[in-house]
């Protein structure tokens, strides 16, 4: 009898949670209410290949396409000095090894997109379940087998140089203002340059630069793949073992850069551009890393400031008004962005900077705080589960982050906002960029 009870206990330990084994009158059934409730993340599975490439899967039977996001956790911040755009050219060189890439994927009813940010290099492949294997074989060959070829580099380098030339001539006023602001705010720090590069910096890039960048950063253990759609996790793992199992791993290069130069007094940069219909204004400071405890406080702080500026009747004619605090691996910017009629630009700039300063001087009201929290929570809930998962892996946040977002936001207090606002403003004075038709503010003489 004792041996049969022991066997029952072992069997119960081995069975999945929720499976009921009834072998005697003393057995207890597991009631459904005792099981963990299902969440949007319940079906997520995480595996790692022998080369430490992380593969995350979420089976979704109602999706017509299988989507694979493959992300390398290194981006344009690692561009060499004087060779801005190196990360982008490296990615283009890899893909240029197959000039018919898009056509081959299209024959499988599949498609590919790619891009580079300051913090990451990413690829996205979408294909029907029936051709996903073949599509990933084509993509995997470029990334793991072909690598960087001299002929592919030559073609990609020439094409990217032409693209950068055309891009420089077609930047919108808003895009120009963003680039000028980040450069003024960060200086020679990696976040101060753009991602695509310039005609001069792209021309300086050699095949050796691209090859070295690939060898340093395109590592299996420096990447993750997120696969979602109507496909079994077991099949996904088989595909990745076959086509990405040979991807090498190595020593991950940490993002260790010196801090941006401190701005001790108001930094105001005015760029006269009479052809711009509205004045583009950017103003802000350097914030915090995405993994810092105060990052959530900064998000609420930005939301409160945006709501205040939008509720100010004097700003009703201001377009594209927003306060941004993007998640970055290093300390990201917190800044006001707006398109303002020329005659109102000086007044708006003053009111906006004063509004930011006031957050450090007085606590926000309970109503303002509640409204900001509700807006952020609703915006996050509107994101797809796929985008939330991708962001969690990219930013290095806890795996349960999507489930705890609301509670993290609700934990922020008015005292937190005042403390962090003071911290940010004490660390750096405001940097303000004004691009457009400059109308100097007149002061009356007594």
XYZ file of C-alpha atoms in Angstrom:
446
model
C 0.000 0.000 0.000
C 2.790 2.384 0.896
C 4.543 1.714 -2.399
C 1.375 2.457 -4.392
C 0.967 5.777 -2.576
C 4.588 6.620 -3.307
C 4.047 5.811 -7.003
C 0.975 8.074 -7.051
C 2.932 10.981 -5.566
C 5.719 10.629 -8.127
C 3.216 10.387 -10.981
C 1.428 13.548 -9.835
C 4.731 15.427 -9.686
C 5.545 14.473 -13.278
C 2.172 15.316 -14.792
C 1.411 18.865 -16.091
C -0.347 21.204 -13.713
C -4.100 20.725 -13.762
C -4.121 17.011 -14.691
C -6.135 15.007 -12.183
C -5.083 11.553 -11.085
C -7.718 9.630 -9.165
C -6.449 6.374 -7.645
C -8.096 6.397 -4.258
C -10.890 8.033 -2.315
C -8.296 10.311 -0.692
C -7.191 11.897 -4.033
C -8.080 15.567 -4.429
C -9.231 16.958 -7.757
C -7.726 20.263 -8.879
C -10.573 22.694 -9.341
C -10.413 25.058 -12.346
C -10.631 28.029 -9.999
C -7.372 26.896 -8.358
C -5.447 27.112 -11.634
C -3.613 30.268 -12.648
C -5.921 32.402 -14.811
C -5.113 32.635 -18.483
C -3.429 35.827 -19.711
C -2.340 37.078 -23.146
C 1.112 35.721 -22.268
C -0.042 32.246 -21.235
C 0.981 30.663 -24.536
C 4.425 32.248 -24.724
C 7.308 29.776 -24.827
C 10.992 30.612 -24.553
C 13.782 28.343 -25.719
C 17.491 28.784 -26.376
C 19.618 27.055 -28.978
C 23.050 25.710 -28.099
C 24.529 28.968 -29.396
C 22.303 30.859 -26.926
C 20.037 32.357 -29.582
C 16.783 32.946 -27.733
C 13.638 31.854 -29.577
C 10.301 33.106 -28.249
C 7.096 31.674 -29.700
C 3.411 32.477 -29.367
C 1.059 30.246 -31.311
C -1.981 32.121 -32.665
C -4.204 29.882 -34.759
C -6.316 32.731 -36.153
C -3.399 34.571 -37.802
C -3.057 34.133 -41.603
C 0.692 34.810 -41.567
C 3.582 33.699 -39.394
C 5.687 36.646 -38.288
C 9.315 36.424 -37.214
C 11.048 39.393 -35.623
C 14.783 38.771 -35.351
C 16.506 41.493 -33.341
C 20.199 42.053 -32.698
C 20.728 44.053 -29.529
C 23.283 46.406 -31.077
C 22.578 49.347 -33.321
C 23.840 52.701 -34.511
C 25.217 53.672 -31.113
C 28.210 51.489 -32.039
C 28.961 53.343 -35.286
C 32.644 54.263 -35.477
C 33.646 57.894 -35.001
C 33.505 59.621 -38.366
C 31.672 56.647 -39.884
C 28.076 57.241 -38.828
C 25.785 54.876 -40.688
C 28.078 51.867 -40.275
C 25.368 49.731 -38.638
C 22.972 50.525 -41.489
C 25.540 49.796 -44.204
C 26.441 46.501 -42.506
C 22.815 45.398 -42.583
C 22.420 46.461 -46.202
C 25.609 44.598 -47.166
C 24.303 41.364 -45.664
C 21.063 41.559 -47.592
C 22.758 42.629 -50.828
C 24.381 39.177 -51.063
C 21.059 38.091 -52.600
C 19.926 40.780 -55.073
C 16.719 38.800 -55.700
C 15.820 38.453 -52.022
C 12.449 40.200 -52.231
C 11.489 38.392 -55.422
C 12.339 34.975 -53.991
C 10.308 35.675 -50.878
C 7.433 37.046 -52.934
C 7.294 33.737 -54.818
C 6.527 32.184 -51.420
C 3.927 34.878 -50.640
C 6.392 36.120 -48.047
C 8.005 39.486 -47.429
C 10.851 41.003 -45.434
C 11.443 44.358 -43.752
C 14.488 45.585 -41.874
C 15.929 48.598 -40.119
C 18.362 50.031 -37.591
C 17.777 52.172 -34.499
C 20.316 53.553 -32.065
C 19.900 50.478 -29.848
C 19.099 47.613 -32.216
C 19.272 46.068 -35.671
C 16.103 44.267 -36.702
C 14.642 42.067 -39.430
C 11.004 41.023 -39.907
C 9.919 38.099 -42.084
C 6.243 37.313 -42.684
C 5.049 34.242 -44.567
C 2.097 31.846 -44.745
C 2.497 28.833 -42.434
C 3.072 26.547 -45.422
C 6.091 28.464 -46.758
C 7.568 29.798 -43.516
C 10.308 27.137 -43.483
C 11.489 28.037 -46.985
C 11.377 31.768 -46.263
C 13.498 31.365 -43.134
C 16.002 29.222 -45.040
C 16.506 32.059 -47.551
C 16.876 34.638 -44.781
C 19.044 32.445 -42.551
C 21.505 31.794 -45.384
C 22.179 35.524 -45.715
C 22.655 36.078 -42.006
C 24.597 32.934 -41.085
C 26.192 31.494 -44.234
C 26.806 34.284 -46.757
C 27.710 36.855 -44.089
C 29.459 39.918 -45.596
C 30.891 39.548 -49.113
C 33.063 42.230 -50.769
C 30.861 42.391 -53.865
C 27.727 42.716 -51.747
C 29.361 45.490 -49.712
C 30.336 47.402 -52.865
C 26.760 47.296 -54.174
C 25.185 48.172 -50.813
C 27.664 50.964 -50.107
C 26.986 52.637 -53.446
C 23.210 52.319 -53.059
C 23.237 53.621 -49.477
C 25.392 56.601 -50.426
C 22.871 57.578 -53.081
C 20.033 57.111 -50.623
C 21.681 59.343 -48.036
C 22.221 62.077 -50.627
C 18.550 61.956 -51.640
C 17.404 61.749 -48.048
C 19.333 64.866 -47.020
C 17.493 66.868 -49.661
C 14.051 65.586 -48.684
C 14.034 65.909 -44.893
C 10.886 67.510 -43.534
C 11.223 70.497 -41.192
C 10.158 68.259 -38.302
C 12.845 65.682 -39.113
C 15.480 68.404 -39.396
C 14.462 69.808 -36.025
C 14.654 66.361 -34.395
C 18.174 65.769 -35.693
C 19.360 69.245 -34.712
C 17.894 68.874 -31.235
C 19.491 65.482 -30.546
C 22.844 66.736 -31.798
C 22.639 69.831 -29.590
C 21.468 67.791 -26.585
C 23.998 64.936 -26.804
C 26.926 66.464 -28.669
C 29.454 63.774 -29.655
C 27.670 61.076 -27.620
C 26.315 58.263 -29.881
C 22.722 59.419 -29.370
C 23.709 62.776 -30.859
C 24.145 61.515 -34.403
C 21.568 60.165 -36.797
C 21.184 56.522 -37.779
C 21.555 56.691 -41.548
C 24.768 58.705 -41.688
C 25.778 61.527 -44.008
C 27.379 61.629 -47.425
C 30.769 62.247 -45.807
C 30.542 59.529 -43.145
C 29.174 56.878 -45.530
C 31.955 57.603 -48.034
C 34.492 56.922 -45.256
C 33.197 53.397 -44.529
C 35.292 50.507 -45.903
C 34.636 46.821 -46.379
C 36.875 46.106 -43.378
C 34.710 48.341 -41.173
C 31.577 46.436 -42.170
C 33.204 43.033 -41.762
C 34.466 43.941 -38.278
C 31.047 45.288 -37.273
C 29.418 42.031 -38.345
C 31.985 39.944 -36.438
C 31.591 42.007 -33.248
C 27.825 42.395 -33.061
C 26.076 39.805 -35.236
C 26.296 37.109 -32.579
C 23.674 34.479 -31.793
C 23.816 35.239 -28.068
C 23.361 38.944 -28.820
C 20.036 38.340 -30.588
C 16.539 36.992 -30.117
C 13.793 35.777 -32.429
C 10.102 36.293 -31.717
C 7.823 34.074 -33.822
C 4.044 34.439 -33.686
C 1.220 33.010 -35.760
C -0.390 29.741 -36.763
C 2.643 27.551 -36.179
C 3.611 25.042 -33.498
C 6.495 26.001 -31.192
C 8.147 22.645 -31.864
C 8.224 23.347 -35.584
C 9.684 26.812 -35.008
C 12.483 25.347 -32.921
C 13.257 22.777 -35.615
C 13.508 25.551 -38.224
C 15.867 27.607 -36.108
C 18.062 24.649 -35.241
C 18.407 23.889 -38.955
C 19.030 27.397 -40.293
C 20.422 29.345 -37.321
C 22.092 26.620 -35.268
C 25.405 27.364 -36.974
C 25.351 31.065 -36.096
C 28.387 31.741 -33.914
C 28.274 33.157 -30.418
C 30.861 35.380 -28.814
C 31.686 38.057 -26.276
C 28.939 40.694 -26.208
C 30.223 44.264 -26.479
C 28.682 46.333 -23.665
C 27.294 49.809 -24.305
C 29.906 51.644 -22.249
C 30.144 55.263 -23.357
C 31.128 58.355 -21.453
C 28.275 60.514 -20.276
C 27.135 63.375 -22.536
C 28.624 66.757 -21.758
C 26.637 68.537 -19.062
C 24.660 71.608 -20.107
C 24.915 74.107 -17.253
C 22.968 77.013 -18.754
C 20.063 77.262 -21.154
C 21.235 76.173 -24.597
C 19.193 77.909 -27.295
C 19.841 77.128 -30.948
C 17.989 79.206 -33.568
C 18.042 78.179 -37.224
C 16.535 80.643 -39.653
C 14.483 78.870 -42.325
C 12.030 81.296 -43.871
C 10.597 78.633 -46.205
C 9.254 76.572 -43.274
C 5.482 77.170 -42.876
C 5.538 76.767 -39.083
C 8.339 77.057 -36.576
C 9.549 73.699 -35.300
C 10.400 73.810 -31.591
C 12.171 71.118 -29.588
C 13.108 71.578 -25.960
C 14.154 69.207 -23.215
C 16.815 67.435 -21.198
C 18.497 64.049 -20.975
C 16.367 61.584 -19.018
C 17.057 58.116 -17.630
C 17.805 54.600 -18.879
C 14.879 52.319 -19.646
C 15.881 49.936 -16.846
C 16.086 52.558 -14.097
C 13.406 52.544 -11.418
C 12.550 56.158 -12.286
C 11.784 55.397 -15.949
C 8.097 54.916 -15.180
C 8.098 58.190 -13.285
C 9.565 59.934 -16.332
C 6.807 58.476 -18.533
C 4.128 59.852 -16.206
C 5.993 63.153 -15.945
C 6.004 63.513 -19.739
C 2.293 62.690 -19.921
C 1.396 65.289 -17.275
C 3.417 67.947 -19.072
C 1.830 67.103 -22.432
C -1.659 67.295 -20.949
C -0.915 70.676 -19.368
C 0.402 72.135 -22.599
C -2.542 70.839 -24.623
C -5.065 72.169 -22.117
C -3.524 75.663 -22.237
C -5.815 77.721 -24.466
C -2.859 79.757 -25.662
C -1.572 76.617 -27.383
C -4.711 75.804 -29.369
C -3.058 76.764 -32.673
C 0.040 74.681 -31.962
C 0.333 71.570 -34.118
C 1.871 68.147 -33.433
C 2.278 69.010 -29.774
C 3.777 66.124 -27.799
C 6.130 65.418 -24.930
C 8.299 62.407 -25.670
C 10.335 60.123 -23.409
C 11.382 57.143 -25.559
C 12.775 53.989 -23.961
C 16.509 53.770 -24.593
C 19.256 51.421 -23.384
C 21.222 54.496 -22.329
C 19.758 57.685 -20.875
C 17.209 58.842 -23.438
C 15.807 62.317 -24.084
C 12.748 63.908 -22.501
C 11.562 66.687 -24.771
C 8.725 68.853 -25.991
C 7.977 68.771 -29.718
C 5.688 71.226 -31.507
C 4.955 73.087 -34.743
C 4.112 76.686 -33.847
C 3.000 79.728 -35.881
C 6.018 82.038 -36.220
C 4.451 84.935 -34.290
C 3.698 82.637 -31.335
C 6.964 80.692 -31.259
C 8.833 82.794 -28.720
C 5.877 82.900 -26.333
C 5.236 79.149 -26.634
C 8.890 78.323 -26.053
C 8.890 80.355 -22.847
C 5.637 78.837 -21.561
C 6.786 75.295 -22.367
C 10.092 75.624 -20.537
C 8.360 77.254 -17.584
C 5.837 74.404 -17.464
C 8.626 71.858 -17.235
C 10.344 73.833 -14.483
C 7.075 74.060 -12.508
C 6.935 70.269 -12.224
C 10.010 70.440 -10.000
C 8.607 73.236 -7.877
C 5.072 72.106 -7.031
C 3.280 68.777 -6.753
C 0.755 67.908 -9.441
C -2.873 67.557 -8.433
C -4.479 64.185 -7.780
C -6.747 64.726 -10.798
C -3.825 65.426 -13.125
C -1.937 62.407 -11.866
C -4.922 60.096 -12.267
C -5.624 61.352 -15.800
C -2.003 60.861 -16.864
C -1.920 57.326 -15.465
C -5.171 56.433 -17.200
C -3.915 57.752 -20.545
C -0.644 55.806 -20.348
C -2.366 52.604 -19.267
C -4.895 52.843 -22.097
C -2.177 53.510 -24.682
C -0.162 50.499 -23.535
C -3.218 48.246 -23.500
C -3.899 49.256 -27.105
C -0.563 47.786 -28.211
C -0.567 44.282 -29.640
C 0.813 41.447 -27.531
C 3.451 40.897 -30.208
C 4.734 44.466 -29.903
C 4.733 44.200 -26.117
C 6.751 40.977 -26.221
C 9.228 42.454 -28.679
C 9.727 45.499 -26.486
C 10.202 43.389 -23.354
C 12.972 41.364 -24.990
C 14.604 44.400 -26.576
C 14.581 46.573 -23.475
C 15.556 43.821 -21.056
C 12.432 44.290 -18.941
C 10.945 41.545 -16.716
C 8.949 38.965 -18.653
C 5.758 39.842 -16.789
C 6.128 43.537 -17.675
C 2.966 43.648 -19.859
C 0.932 42.197 -16.989
C 2.358 44.578 -14.385
C 2.473 47.764 -16.465
C -0.702 49.217 -14.947
C 0.412 48.520 -11.380
C 3.842 50.049 -12.050
C 2.233 53.192 -13.424
C -0.260 53.386 -10.565
C 2.576 53.161 -8.042
C 3.961 56.534 -9.189
C 3.170 59.346 -6.754
C 3.059 63.125 -7.024
C 6.155 63.240 -4.811
C 7.948 60.967 -7.293
C 7.155 63.349 -10.140
C 8.468 66.355 -8.260
C 11.612 64.502 -7.160
C 12.457 63.236 -10.662
C 11.674 66.564 -12.340
C 14.099 68.218 -9.941
C 16.682 65.518 -10.599
C 16.485 65.972 -14.376
C 16.631 69.760 -14.287
C 19.543 69.765 -11.855
C 21.499 67.332 -14.038
C 21.234 69.510 -17.156
C 19.835 72.867 -18.173
C 17.272 72.932 -20.965
C 18.322 72.604 -24.590
C 15.977 74.354 -27.025
C 16.064 74.258 -30.824
C 13.974 76.659 -32.927
C 13.815 76.030 -36.676
C 11.862 78.323 -38.990
C 11.060 81.972 -39.492
C 12.497 83.589 -36.408
C 10.417 86.426 -34.978
C 12.242 88.016 -32.083
C 10.069 88.709 -29.048
C 9.710 92.396 -28.370
C 9.898 93.822 -24.886
C 8.282 97.128 -23.961
C 10.494 99.931 -22.681
C 9.378 101.961 -19.672
